[in-house]
Coordinates of C-alpha atoms in Angstrom, one line a residue:
Chain W
M1 CA 0.9 -8.0 22.8
K2 CA -0.6 -5.0 20.5
I3 CA -2.2 -5.2 17.9
E4 CA -3.0 -2.7 15.8
Y5 CA -6.0 -2.3 12.5
L6 CA -5.7 -0.9 9.9
A7 CA -7.9 0.7 6.8
K8 CA -11.2 -1.4 6.8
I9 CA -10.7 -3.9 9.1
R10 CA -10.7 -1.1 11.9
D11 CA -13.3 0.1 10.9
A12 CA -15.1 -3.0 11.2
M13 CA -13.4 -3.3 14.5
G14 CA -14.2 0.2 15.9
C15 CA -11.0 0.7 17.2
P16 CA -7.5 1.5 15.6
S17 CA -5.4 -1.0 18.5
E18 CA -5.7 -2.9 21.3
T19 CA -3.5 -4.7 23.6
V20 CA -3.9 -8.6 24.1
N21 CA -3.0 -11.2 26.2
L22 CA -2.5 -14.1 24.3
P23 CA -3.8 -17.5 25.7
H24 CA -2.2 -20.7 25.8
G25 CA -1.8 -22.5 22.1
V26 CA -2.2 -19.4 20.2
T27 CA 1.6 -19.3 19.1
T28 CA 1.0 -18.3 15.2
A29 CA -0.2 -15.6 13.5
S30 CA -2.6 -18.4 11.8
D31 CA -3.4 -18.9 15.6
L32 CA -4.1 -15.4 16.2
L33 CA -6.3 -14.6 13.6
V34 CA -8.3 -18.0 13.7
W35 CA -8.4 -16.6 17.8
L36 CA -9.3 -12.8 17.2
A37 CA -12.0 -14.2 14.8
A38 CA -13.8 -16.0 17.9
R39 CA -14.3 -13.4 20.8
N40 CA -17.5 -12.2 19.4
G41 CA -20.0 -11.3 17.0
R42 CA -17.7 -8.2 16.5
S43 CA -14.7 -9.3 15.5
A44 CA -16.1 -12.4 13.5
S45 CA -17.3 -9.9 10.9
A46 CA -14.0 -7.9 10.7
F47 CA -12.2 -10.9 10.3
L48 CA -14.7 -13.0 8.7
D49 CA -12.5 -12.8 4.9
R50 CA -9.8 -14.2 7.0
A51 CA -8.1 -15.2 3.9
N52 CA -7.2 -12.2 2.8
I53 CA -5.8 -10.3 5.4
H54 CA -2.2 -9.3 5.9
V55 CA 0.2 -9.9 8.6
A56 CA 2.9 -7.8 9.8
L57 CA 5.0 -9.0 12.9
D58 CA 6.8 -5.7 14.7
D59 CA 6.5 -3.7 11.4
R60 CA 7.8 -6.6 9.1
I61 CA 5.5 -8.5 6.3
A62 CA 4.6 -11.8 7.7
N63 CA 3.7 -15.2 6.4
R64 CA 0.7 -16.9 8.8
G65 CA 2.9 -19.6 10.1
D66 CA 5.7 -17.0 11.7
E67 CA 5.4 -17.4 15.3
L68 CA 4.7 -14.9 17.8
A69 CA 7.3 -15.1 20.8
G70 CA 8.9 -12.1 20.9
V71 CA 6.6 -10.2 18.9
Q72 CA 5.6 -7.0 20.5
T73 CA 3.2 -5.2 17.8
V74 CA 1.2 -7.3 15.3
T75 CA 0.0 -5.4 12.3
L76 CA -3.4 -6.4 10.5
F77 CA -4.2 -4.9 7.0
P78 CA -6.3 -5.7 3.7
P79 CA -5.2 -5.9 0.8
V80 CA -3.5 -2.9 -0.7
T81 CA -5.2 -0.6 -2.9
G82 CA -3.1 2.0 -3.3
G83 CA -1.0 3.9 -6.6
Chain Z
M1 CA 16.9 8.6 -6.2
T2 CA 13.6 10.4 -4.5
V3 CA 10.8 8.0 -2.8
C4 CA 8.3 10.4 -0.5
L5 CA 5.4 10.0 0.8
Q6 CA 3.5 13.1 1.5
S7 CA 0.5 15.2 1.8
E8 CA 1.3 17.8 -0.8
P9 CA 0.4 18.4 -4.3
F10 CA 3.7 17.8 -6.4
D11 CA 5.4 19.7 -9.7
V12 CA 5.6 16.6 -12.4
A13 CA 7.4 18.8 -14.9
H14 CA 9.6 20.1 -11.8
E15 CA 10.0 16.3 -11.3
L16 CA 11.0 15.2 -14.3
K17 CA 13.2 18.3 -14.7
L18 CA 15.6 16.7 -12.1
L19 CA 16.2 13.3 -13.6
V20 CA 17.8 14.9 -16.6
G21 CA 21.1 14.3 -17.1
D22 CA 24.7 13.9 -19.5
E23 CA 24.0 9.9 -19.3
V24 CA 20.4 10.2 -19.4
G25 CA 18.5 9.2 -22.8
A26 CA 14.7 8.8 -22.1
V27 CA 12.7 9.8 -19.1
A28 CA 9.6 7.8 -18.8
S29 CA 6.6 8.9 -15.9
F30 CA 3.3 7.2 -15.1
V31 CA 1.3 9.9 -13.2
G32 CA -1.9 8.1 -11.3
H33 CA -4.7 10.7 -10.9
V34 CA -8.4 10.7 -8.9
R35 CA -10.9 10.0 -11.2
G36 CA -14.5 11.6 -10.7
T37 CA -16.6 9.3 -12.0
G38 CA -19.8 8.2 -9.9
G39 CA -20.4 11.2 -7.9
L40 CA -17.1 11.0 -6.1
V41 CA -16.0 13.5 -4.0
E42 CA -13.2 12.7 -2.0
L43 CA -10.5 9.9 -2.2
F44 CA -8.9 9.4 1.4
L45 CA -5.2 7.7 1.2
E46 CA -4.5 5.5 4.1
H47 CA -0.9 4.8 5.4
H48 CA 0.7 3.2 8.0
E49 CA 3.5 5.3 9.4
R50 CA 6.4 2.6 9.2
L51 CA 5.1 -0.2 7.0
T52 CA 4.0 2.2 4.1
P53 CA 7.7 4.1 3.6
A54 CA 9.6 0.7 3.9
G55 CA 7.2 -0.5 1.1
L56 CA 8.2 2.0 -1.0
A57 CA 11.4 1.5 -0.6
A58 CA 11.9 -2.0 -1.3
V59 CA 10.1 -1.4 -4.5
E60 CA 12.5 1.6 -5.2
Q61 CA 15.3 -0.9 -4.8
D62 CA 13.9 -3.7 -6.5
T63 CA 13.5 -1.5 -9.4
M64 CA 16.6 0.1 -9.4
R65 CA 18.2 -3.7 -9.4
R66 CA 16.1 -4.9 -12.3
W67 CA 16.8 -2.2 -14.7
A68 CA 19.8 0.3 -15.7
L69 CA 18.5 3.3 -14.5
C70 CA 20.0 6.6 -14.3
G71 CA 17.5 7.8 -11.7
L72 CA 14.2 6.5 -10.6
T73 CA 11.3 8.8 -9.0
I74 CA 8.1 7.4 -6.4
I75 CA 6.0 10.1 -4.7
H76 CA 2.7 8.9 -3.2
R77 CA 0.3 11.7 -1.3
V78 CA -1.6 10.1 1.3
G79 CA -4.9 11.5 2.8
A80 CA -7.6 13.1 1.4
L81 CA -7.5 14.0 -1.9
V82 CA -10.5 15.3 -4.6
P83 CA -11.6 14.2 -8.2
D84 CA -8.5 15.5 -10.7
D85 CA -5.5 15.5 -8.2
A86 CA -2.6 13.7 -9.0
I87 CA -1.8 10.5 -6.3
V88 CA 1.2 9.1 -7.6
L89 CA 4.3 9.5 -9.5
V90 CA 6.7 7.3 -11.0
A91 CA 9.3 8.2 -12.9
A92 CA 12.8 6.7 -14.3
S93 CA 15.5 7.9 -16.1
S94 CA 18.0 5.6 -18.7
A95 CA 20.2 6.0 -20.9
H96 CA 18.2 4.0 -23.4
R97 CA 14.4 4.2 -23.4
A98 CA 13.8 0.7 -22.9
D99 CA 14.5 0.4 -19.2
A100 CA 13.1 3.6 -18.3
L101 CA 9.7 2.4 -19.9
A102 CA 9.9 -0.9 -18.3
A103 CA 11.3 0.3 -14.6
V104 CA 8.1 2.9 -14.6
E105 CA 5.7 -0.1 -15.6
F106 CA 7.1 -2.9 -13.0
A107 CA 7.6 0.4 -10.2
I108 CA 3.9 1.0 -10.6
D109 CA 2.9 -2.2 -11.0
R110 CA 4.7 -3.3 -7.8
L111 CA 3.3 -0.5 -6.1
K112 CA -0.5 -1.0 -6.5
T113 CA 0.2 -4.9 -5.5
E114 CA 2.6 -4.3 -2.7
V115 CA 2.9 -1.4 -0.8
P116 CA 0.5 -0.9 1.9
L117 CA -1.6 2.2 0.9
W118 CA -5.5 1.6 0.8
K119 CA -7.9 4.0 -0.8
R120 CA -11.6 5.2 0.7
E121 CA -13.8 6.7 -1.6
R122 CA -16.9 9.2 -0.4
F123 CA -19.2 9.9 -2.4
A124 CA -21.9 13.2 -2.8
N125 CA -24.4 11.0 -1.7
G126 CA -23.2 10.7 2.1
E127 CA -22.2 6.8 0.8
A128 CA -18.2 6.2 1.8
R129 CA -16.0 2.8 1.0
W130 CA -13.0 1.1 0.8
V131 CA -12.0 0.5 -2.7
E132 CA -11.3 -3.2 -3.5
P133 CA -8.2 -4.6 -5.3
R134 CA -8.8 -5.5 -8.4
D135 CA -8.2 -8.9 -10.0
D136 CA -6.5 -7.0 -13.3
D137 CA -3.9 -5.3 -11.5
A138 CA -2.7 -8.6 -9.4
E139 CA -2.2 -10.1 -13.0
R140 CA 0.1 -7.2 -14.3
A141 CA 2.0 -7.4 -11.2
A142 CA 2.2 -11.3 -11.3
R143 CA 3.5 -11.0 -15.2
W144 CA 6.8 -9.7 -13.0
G145 CA 7.4 -13.1 -11.2

């Protein structure tokens, strides 16, 4: 599964995207955020404000409880600030 | 209807003229500009190649559905901008002013809180920071239900 990081999350992670193999038990967007945050210090810092991270699954805005099964690309981004 | 994401400047007078027609009695618009306060030298607008156009299209569709409009234009710039540059144009035309005025306010409120775009400020002293969302933007958007 490809994970894209946008804006300040990308800066915090130090990369625009990565490909991961999800461990057993990571089945929802919420699970993914918890797993990513627990991987290492850099991830923990990037996902410190986890409640305010938005998720898109295959380019569709998603909810935290949405299932990851069959999803190819997850996009994680902070609150928007355009306009 | 025009919905556009572009790095190039836009011509407000030209865009407003395109909204005029036989059935149009009112054209209302909002233009957002880069503030040059605090020593800001650059405002970078980041977007996502698929999520951002989809978000703009959703705002356009919701606005057209909600108000009786003859036309609607949403143009948002991306990339590096400098103070005074125009960032965004939202313009609507309608038979009478109420719909055009309300539609513009609705569309910019939705855009600022829902369309995937992110601002990064760079200052003369070399500092750079991501702009944080404003509570009053969320409150304004929430008024529309």
